[in-house]
Amino acid sequence: MKEVFYVKKKVAVIFGGRSVEHEVSVITGMQVIENIDKTKYEVVPIYINKDGKWLTGNSLMEFKSFKENNLKDLKEIILSPNHGDKNIYAHPESLGLFGKKIIDKIDIVFPTIHGTNGEDGTIQGLFELMNIPYVGGGVLASSVGMDKILMKDVFKANNLPIVDYTWFYRSRWENNKDDIIKNIEEKLEYPLFVKPANLGSSIGISKAKDRESLIKASEVAIEYDRKIIVEKSVENPREINCAVMGYDEEIITSLCEEPLGWEEILTFEDKYVKSNAKGGKSSGERRIIPADIEENIRIQIETIAKEAFISIDGRGTSRIDFLLDENNKVYINEINTLPGSVAFYLWEGKGYPFKKLINELIDIAIKIHEEKNENMYSYDANLFNRIQYGGKVRAK
């Protein structure tokens, strides 16, 4: 009997990036590399450093290389945007006299870059041009989910519950901030939250309780983005988060969680330094999973989470963050199309340990890619022969 060899698919796990969430992305990337099914997939690690250089090497497979700053074997690389080109090329400057031009070849991409240039649709555009399967939201879902203003506009158009908000450009603030302040105060009542439109992890977000703190909060926010959103605060809220997974209308929901230890806003440290719980309903940890909420509230949150995901054409897994006011009214705070740690802690209690979750996300990426390639991308209109030089169309 002839022995059958199973060829593993090569998965490029891409992490890092030119983003304020660089370190968070490295952690998520390392978690995916550690938990991916090694019997099915071979990992090709790709690290984008803070200067924007794309690098690969064996030292990227272990987190201690980052902790000990021991990244010594890295080669600078390039991915081509050419349709169907799945090769990893050596950067000309790192090629050397006898170096190989093609370093490796990949079958699937698993991006784990949070924030700018990774979660906002830009890197997804490269994968679309390459025509390669990739995990997570597409260009549109990623860009809409990243921009808090467009995101809330879409949610509002779909009658999903959001707090009142307004927004402004940095350039307008610099030229006429008095008009902006007046407009904000006419539309919204204090207290308010002021946020950069295109950042996550609570970076650049401040609470404004009066005009003086509004000015200070806006000055902080414009350091991080050219678009600023101002939202009405939900006072004394509970934050409840729920993840969804799937694509089109084939969607399932995770357990709900309630982060602990915050009064007004979770800081970057609250989210990524202090929060190390892996699940389990325990008030001694930084989050309670499953959240201690009434059944009707849970159902409402799960329903809205699915609707929010569908409204932006989400794919893969996303975490939707909610606020519950003192009367248990539910508001969507935001959607995270690439949640930290891929929100594995919300899926474990639903029968998806990390390895199985990664397998499912890759399977979804492959299905979406196959479906996309069923589309027709050419149309023979014989246009060149119907138009004379100068733009006039010939009569038939």
Coordinates of C-alpha atoms in Angstrom, one line a residue:
M1 CA 0.0 0.0 0.0
K2 CA 1.4 3.3 -1.1
E3 CA 2.1 5.8 1.8
V4 CA 0.2 9.1 1.4
F5 CA 2.0 12.3 2.4
Y6 CA -0.1 15.2 3.6
V7 CA 1.2 18.6 2.3
K8 CA 0.8 21.3 4.9
K9 CA -0.5 24.6 3.8
K10 CA 1.8 27.5 4.5
V11 CA 0.2 30.3 6.6
A12 CA 1.9 33.7 6.8
V13 CA 1.2 35.1 10.2
I14 CA 1.8 38.9 9.9
F15 CA 2.2 41.1 13.0
G16 CA 3.8 44.3 14.3
G17 CA 3.3 47.3 12.0
R18 CA 3.6 51.0 12.1
S19 CA 0.9 51.5 14.7
V20 CA 0.6 52.6 18.4
E21 CA -0.7 49.1 18.9
H22 CA 2.5 47.5 17.7
E23 CA 3.3 45.5 20.8
V24 CA -0.3 44.3 21.2
S25 CA -0.1 43.0 17.6
V26 CA 3.2 41.1 18.3
I27 CA 1.5 39.4 21.3
T28 CA -1.5 38.4 19.2
G29 CA 0.8 37.1 16.4
M30 CA 2.8 35.1 18.9
Q31 CA -0.4 33.6 20.3
V32 CA -1.6 32.5 16.9
I33 CA 1.8 31.0 16.0
E34 CA 1.9 29.1 19.3
N35 CA -1.7 27.7 19.0
I36 CA -2.0 27.1 15.3
D37 CA -2.6 23.4 14.3
K38 CA 1.0 22.3 13.4
T39 CA -0.4 19.1 11.8
K40 CA -2.3 21.1 9.2
Y41 CA -0.3 24.3 8.7
E42 CA 3.3 25.4 8.5
V43 CA 3.8 28.9 9.8
V44 CA 5.8 31.6 8.0
P45 CA 6.3 34.5 10.4
I46 CA 6.3 38.0 8.9
Y47 CA 7.1 40.9 11.2
I48 CA 6.6 44.5 10.2
N49 CA 8.9 46.6 12.4
K50 CA 8.1 50.1 13.6
D51 CA 9.9 51.6 10.6
G52 CA 7.6 49.7 8.3
K53 CA 10.1 47.1 7.0
W54 CA 8.8 43.5 6.3
L55 CA 11.0 40.8 7.9
T56 CA 11.1 37.1 8.3
G57 CA 13.3 34.6 10.2
N58 CA 13.2 31.7 12.6
S59 CA 13.7 33.9 15.7
L60 CA 10.2 35.4 15.1
M61 CA 8.7 32.1 16.1
E62 CA 9.3 32.7 19.8
F63 CA 8.1 35.5 22.0
K64 CA 11.3 35.5 24.1
S65 CA 13.2 36.8 21.0
F66 CA 11.2 40.0 21.4
K67 CA 11.5 40.1 25.2
E68 CA 15.3 39.6 24.9
N69 CA 15.7 41.8 21.8
N70 CA 17.3 38.9 20.1
L71 CA 16.1 39.2 16.5
K72 CA 19.3 38.5 14.7
D73 CA 18.5 36.2 11.7
L74 CA 15.9 38.4 10.0
K75 CA 15.8 39.0 6.3
E76 CA 13.9 41.9 4.7
I77 CA 11.3 40.8 2.3
I78 CA 8.7 41.9 -0.2
L79 CA 5.2 40.6 -1.1
S80 CA 4.2 41.3 -4.7
P81 CA 0.8 42.7 -5.5
N82 CA 0.7 40.8 -8.8
H83 CA -2.4 38.6 -9.1
G84 CA -1.7 35.0 -8.1
D85 CA 1.9 35.7 -7.0
K86 CA 2.2 34.0 -3.6
N87 CA 6.0 34.1 -3.4
I88 CA 8.0 35.8 -0.6
Y89 CA 10.8 37.7 -2.3
A90 CA 14.1 38.8 -0.7
H91 CA 14.4 42.6 -0.6
P92 CA 17.1 43.6 -3.1
E93 CA 19.2 45.2 -0.3
S94 CA 19.2 42.0 1.7
L95 CA 19.6 39.6 -1.3
G96 CA 23.4 39.4 -1.2
L97 CA 25.7 38.0 -4.0
F98 CA 24.5 34.4 -3.8
G99 CA 21.2 34.9 -2.0
K100 CA 17.9 33.4 -3.2
K101 CA 15.5 35.8 -4.8
I102 CA 12.5 33.7 -3.7
I103 CA 12.6 32.9 0.0
D104 CA 9.4 31.0 0.4
K105 CA 5.8 30.6 -0.9
I106 CA 2.6 31.0 1.1
D107 CA -1.0 29.7 0.7
I108 CA -2.9 31.7 3.3
V109 CA -2.4 35.0 5.3
F110 CA -3.4 35.4 8.9
P111 CA -3.0 39.1 9.6
T112 CA -2.8 40.1 13.3
I113 CA -1.9 43.7 13.0
H114 CA -4.0 46.0 15.2
G115 CA -4.8 49.5 14.3
T116 CA -3.3 51.6 11.5
N117 CA -2.2 49.9 8.3
G118 CA -3.4 46.5 9.5
E119 CA -6.9 46.7 10.8
D120 CA -8.1 49.5 8.6
G121 CA -8.3 47.8 5.2
T122 CA -5.0 48.9 3.8
I123 CA -3.1 45.6 4.1
Q124 CA -6.3 43.7 3.1
G125 CA -6.1 45.6 -0.2
L126 CA -2.7 44.0 -0.9
F127 CA -4.1 40.5 -0.2
E128 CA -7.0 41.2 -2.6
L129 CA -4.6 42.2 -5.3
M130 CA -2.5 39.1 -4.6
N131 CA -5.7 37.0 -4.8
I132 CA -4.7 35.0 -1.7
P133 CA -7.0 33.8 1.1
Y134 CA -6.7 35.9 4.3
V135 CA -8.3 35.8 7.7
G136 CA -10.7 38.5 8.9
G137 CA -12.6 41.3 7.5
G138 CA -12.3 42.5 3.9
V139 CA -11.2 46.0 2.8
L140 CA -14.6 47.6 3.3
A141 CA -15.5 45.9 6.7
S142 CA -12.0 46.7 8.0
S143 CA -12.0 50.3 7.0
V144 CA -15.6 51.0 8.2
G145 CA -14.9 49.1 11.5
M146 CA -11.8 51.1 12.1
D147 CA -13.2 54.5 11.5
K148 CA -15.5 55.2 14.5
I149 CA -17.4 57.9 12.6
L150 CA -18.2 55.8 9.5
M151 CA -18.9 52.9 11.8
K152 CA -21.5 54.8 13.8
D153 CA -23.0 56.2 10.6
V154 CA -23.6 52.7 9.3
F155 CA -25.0 51.5 12.6
K156 CA -27.3 54.5 12.7
A157 CA -28.5 53.8 9.2
N158 CA -29.3 50.2 10.3
N159 CA -31.3 51.5 13.4
L160 CA -28.8 50.0 15.8
P161 CA -28.6 51.6 19.3
I162 CA -25.7 54.1 19.6
V163 CA -25.1 57.2 21.7
D164 CA -25.4 60.7 20.2
Y165 CA -22.2 61.9 18.6
T166 CA -20.6 64.6 16.4
W167 CA -17.2 64.9 14.8
F168 CA -14.7 67.3 13.3
Y169 CA -11.4 67.5 11.3
R170 CA -8.1 68.4 13.0
S171 CA -7.6 71.1 10.3
R172 CA -10.8 72.8 11.3
W173 CA -9.9 72.7 15.0
E174 CA -6.6 74.4 14.3
N175 CA -8.3 77.1 12.2
N176 CA -11.6 77.7 14.2
K177 CA -11.9 75.7 17.3
D178 CA -14.4 78.2 18.8
D179 CA -17.0 77.2 16.2
I180 CA -16.4 73.5 16.8
I181 CA -16.8 73.9 20.6
K182 CA -20.0 75.9 20.1
N183 CA -21.3 73.2 17.7
I184 CA -20.5 70.4 20.1
E185 CA -22.2 72.1 23.0
E186 CA -25.3 72.8 21.0
K187 CA -25.6 69.2 19.9
L188 CA -24.5 67.3 23.0
E189 CA -24.5 67.7 26.8
Y190 CA -21.6 67.1 29.1
P191 CA -20.0 64.8 30.1
L192 CA -18.5 63.7 26.7
F193 CA -15.9 61.3 25.4
V194 CA -13.4 62.6 22.8
K195 CA -11.7 60.0 20.7
P196 CA -9.4 59.8 17.6
A197 CA -11.6 58.2 14.9
N198 CA -9.1 55.6 13.8
L199 CA -7.4 54.2 16.9
G200 CA -8.1 51.5 19.4
S201 CA -6.8 50.3 22.7
S202 CA -8.2 53.4 24.4
I203 CA -5.2 55.4 23.2
G204 CA -5.9 59.2 22.9
I205 CA -9.3 58.9 24.5
S206 CA -10.3 61.4 27.2
K207 CA -13.5 62.3 29.1
A208 CA -14.6 65.9 29.1
K209 CA -16.9 67.2 31.9
D210 CA -16.8 70.9 30.9
R211 CA -15.5 73.2 28.2
E212 CA -12.0 73.4 29.6
S213 CA -11.6 69.6 29.7
L214 CA -13.2 69.4 26.2
I215 CA -10.4 71.6 24.8
K216 CA -7.7 69.5 26.6
A217 CA -9.3 66.3 25.4
S218 CA -9.5 67.5 21.8
E219 CA -5.8 68.7 21.9
V220 CA -4.8 65.2 22.9
A221 CA -7.0 63.4 20.3
I222 CA -5.7 65.5 17.4
E223 CA -2.2 64.3 18.1
Y224 CA -3.3 60.8 17.0
D225 CA -5.7 61.4 14.1
R226 CA -7.1 64.0 11.6
K227 CA -10.7 63.0 12.5
I228 CA -12.1 63.3 16.0
I229 CA -15.4 61.9 17.3
V230 CA -17.2 63.3 20.3
E231 CA -19.8 61.1 22.0
K232 CA -22.3 61.6 24.7
S233 CA -21.2 59.7 27.8
V234 CA -23.2 56.9 29.3
E235 CA -22.9 57.5 33.0
N236 CA -22.2 54.6 35.4
P237 CA -22.2 52.0 32.7
R238 CA -21.3 48.4 32.6
E239 CA -19.3 47.3 29.6
I240 CA -20.4 44.0 28.1
N241 CA -18.5 42.5 25.1
C242 CA -19.6 39.8 22.7
A243 CA -17.7 38.2 19.7
V244 CA -19.2 36.9 16.6
M245 CA -17.8 34.5 13.9
G246 CA -18.7 33.6 10.4
Y247 CA -19.6 35.5 7.2
D248 CA -22.7 36.6 5.3
E249 CA -25.6 35.4 7.6
E250 CA -23.9 32.2 8.8
I251 CA -22.9 33.7 12.1
I252 CA -22.6 32.4 15.7
T253 CA -22.0 34.4 18.9
S254 CA -19.5 33.8 21.7
L255 CA -20.0 34.1 25.4
C256 CA -20.4 37.6 26.8
E257 CA -17.8 39.1 29.1
E258 CA -17.8 42.0 31.5
P259 CA -14.4 43.7 32.1
L260 CA -13.8 44.6 35.7
G261 CA -12.0 47.4 37.5
W262 CA -13.0 50.4 35.5
E263 CA -15.2 53.4 36.3
E264 CA -15.1 55.5 33.2
I265 CA -12.8 54.0 30.6
L266 CA -10.5 51.0 30.3
T267 CA -6.9 52.2 29.8
F268 CA -4.4 50.5 27.6
E269 CA -2.8 49.0 30.7
D270 CA -6.2 47.7 31.9
K271 CA -6.7 45.9 28.6
Y272 CA -3.3 44.4 27.9
V273 CA -1.2 44.5 31.1
K274 CA -3.5 43.8 33.9
S275 CA -6.0 41.6 32.0
N276 CA -4.6 38.1 31.9
A277 CA -7.6 36.0 32.7
K278 CA -8.4 33.1 30.3
G279 CA -12.0 32.8 31.2
G280 CA -14.0 31.3 34.1
K281 CA -16.6 33.2 36.1
S282 CA -14.5 34.8 38.8
S283 CA -14.7 38.2 40.3
G284 CA -11.1 38.0 41.3
E285 CA -10.0 38.2 37.6
R286 CA -10.0 41.3 35.3
R287 CA -13.1 40.0 33.5
I288 CA -16.2 37.9 34.2
I289 CA -17.0 35.2 31.6
P290 CA -19.8 34.6 31.1
A291 CA -21.1 38.1 32.1
D292 CA -23.6 38.2 34.9
I293 CA -26.5 39.6 33.0
E294 CA -30.2 38.8 32.6
E295 CA -31.1 36.3 29.9
N296 CA -33.2 38.9 27.9
I297 CA -30.2 41.3 27.9
R298 CA -27.8 38.6 26.7
I299 CA -30.2 37.7 23.9
Q300 CA -30.5 41.4 22.9
I301 CA -26.7 41.8 22.9
E302 CA -26.2 38.7 20.8
T303 CA -28.8 39.8 18.3
I304 CA -27.4 43.3 18.0
A305 CA -23.8 41.9 17.7
K306 CA -24.9 39.8 14.7
E307 CA -26.7 42.8 13.1
A308 CA -23.7 45.0 13.6
F309 CA -21.3 42.4 12.0
I310 CA -23.6 42.0 9.0
S311 CA -24.1 45.8 8.6
I312 CA -20.4 46.3 7.8
D313 CA -20.0 43.0 5.9
G314 CA -17.9 41.4 8.6
R315 CA -15.9 38.2 8.1
G316 CA -13.9 35.9 10.4
T317 CA -14.4 37.0 14.0
S318 CA -15.0 40.4 15.5
R319 CA -15.7 41.6 19.0
I320 CA -18.5 44.1 19.6
D321 CA -18.3 46.2 22.7
F322 CA -21.5 47.3 24.4
L323 CA -22.5 49.7 27.2
L324 CA -25.3 49.1 29.6
D325 CA -26.7 52.2 31.3
E326 CA -28.3 52.3 34.7
N327 CA -31.7 51.2 33.2
N328 CA -30.1 48.3 31.3
K329 CA -30.5 50.1 28.0
V330 CA -28.0 48.6 25.5
Y331 CA -25.7 50.8 23.3
I332 CA -23.1 49.6 20.8
N333 CA -19.8 51.2 21.7
E334 CA -17.7 49.9 18.8
I335 CA -16.8 46.9 16.7
N336 CA -13.3 45.4 16.6
T337 CA -12.7 43.6 13.4
L338 CA -9.4 42.3 14.7
P339 CA -9.8 41.8 18.4
G340 CA -6.8 41.4 20.6
S341 CA -5.8 37.7 21.1
V342 CA -8.5 37.0 18.4
A343 CA -10.9 37.1 21.4
F344 CA -10.1 33.4 22.1
Y345 CA -11.1 33.8 25.7
L346 CA -14.7 34.4 24.6
W347 CA -14.8 31.3 22.4
E348 CA -13.3 28.7 24.7
G349 CA -16.6 28.3 26.7
K350 CA -18.5 27.9 23.4
G351 CA -16.5 24.8 22.4
Y352 CA -13.8 26.6 20.4
P353 CA -10.4 26.2 22.1
F354 CA -7.7 28.4 20.5
K355 CA -6.5 25.8 18.0
K356 CA -10.0 25.0 16.8
L357 CA -10.8 28.7 16.6
I358 CA -7.8 29.3 14.4
N359 CA -8.8 26.4 12.2
E360 CA -12.3 27.8 11.8
L361 CA -11.0 31.2 10.9
I362 CA -8.7 29.8 8.3
D363 CA -11.6 27.6 6.9
I364 CA -13.8 30.7 6.6
A365 CA -11.0 32.6 4.8
I366 CA -10.7 29.8 2.3
K367 CA -14.4 29.6 1.7
I368 CA -14.7 33.4 1.1
H369 CA -11.7 33.2 -1.3
E370 CA -13.3 30.4 -3.3
E371 CA -16.6 32.2 -3.5
K372 CA -14.8 35.5 -4.6
N373 CA -13.1 33.6 -7.4
E374 CA -16.5 32.5 -8.7
N375 CA -17.2 36.1 -9.7
M376 CA -16.7 37.3 -13.3
Y377 CA -13.9 39.9 -13.6
S378 CA -13.8 40.5 -17.3
Y379 CA -16.3 41.8 -19.8
D380 CA -15.6 42.1 -23.5
A381 CA -17.3 45.3 -24.6
N382 CA -15.2 45.8 -27.7
L383 CA -14.8 49.4 -26.5
F384 CA -11.5 50.1 -28.2
N385 CA -13.0 49.5 -31.7
R386 CA -16.1 51.5 -30.9
I387 CA -14.3 54.7 -29.9
Q388 CA -12.3 57.0 -32.2
Y389 CA -9.2 58.8 -31.0
G390 CA -10.4 61.9 -29.2
G391 CA -13.2 60.1 -27.4
K392 CA -16.1 60.1 -29.9
V393 CA -18.2 57.0 -30.0
R394 CA -18.9 55.6 -33.4
A395 CA -22.5 54.9 -34.4
K396 CA -23.3 51.3 -34.7

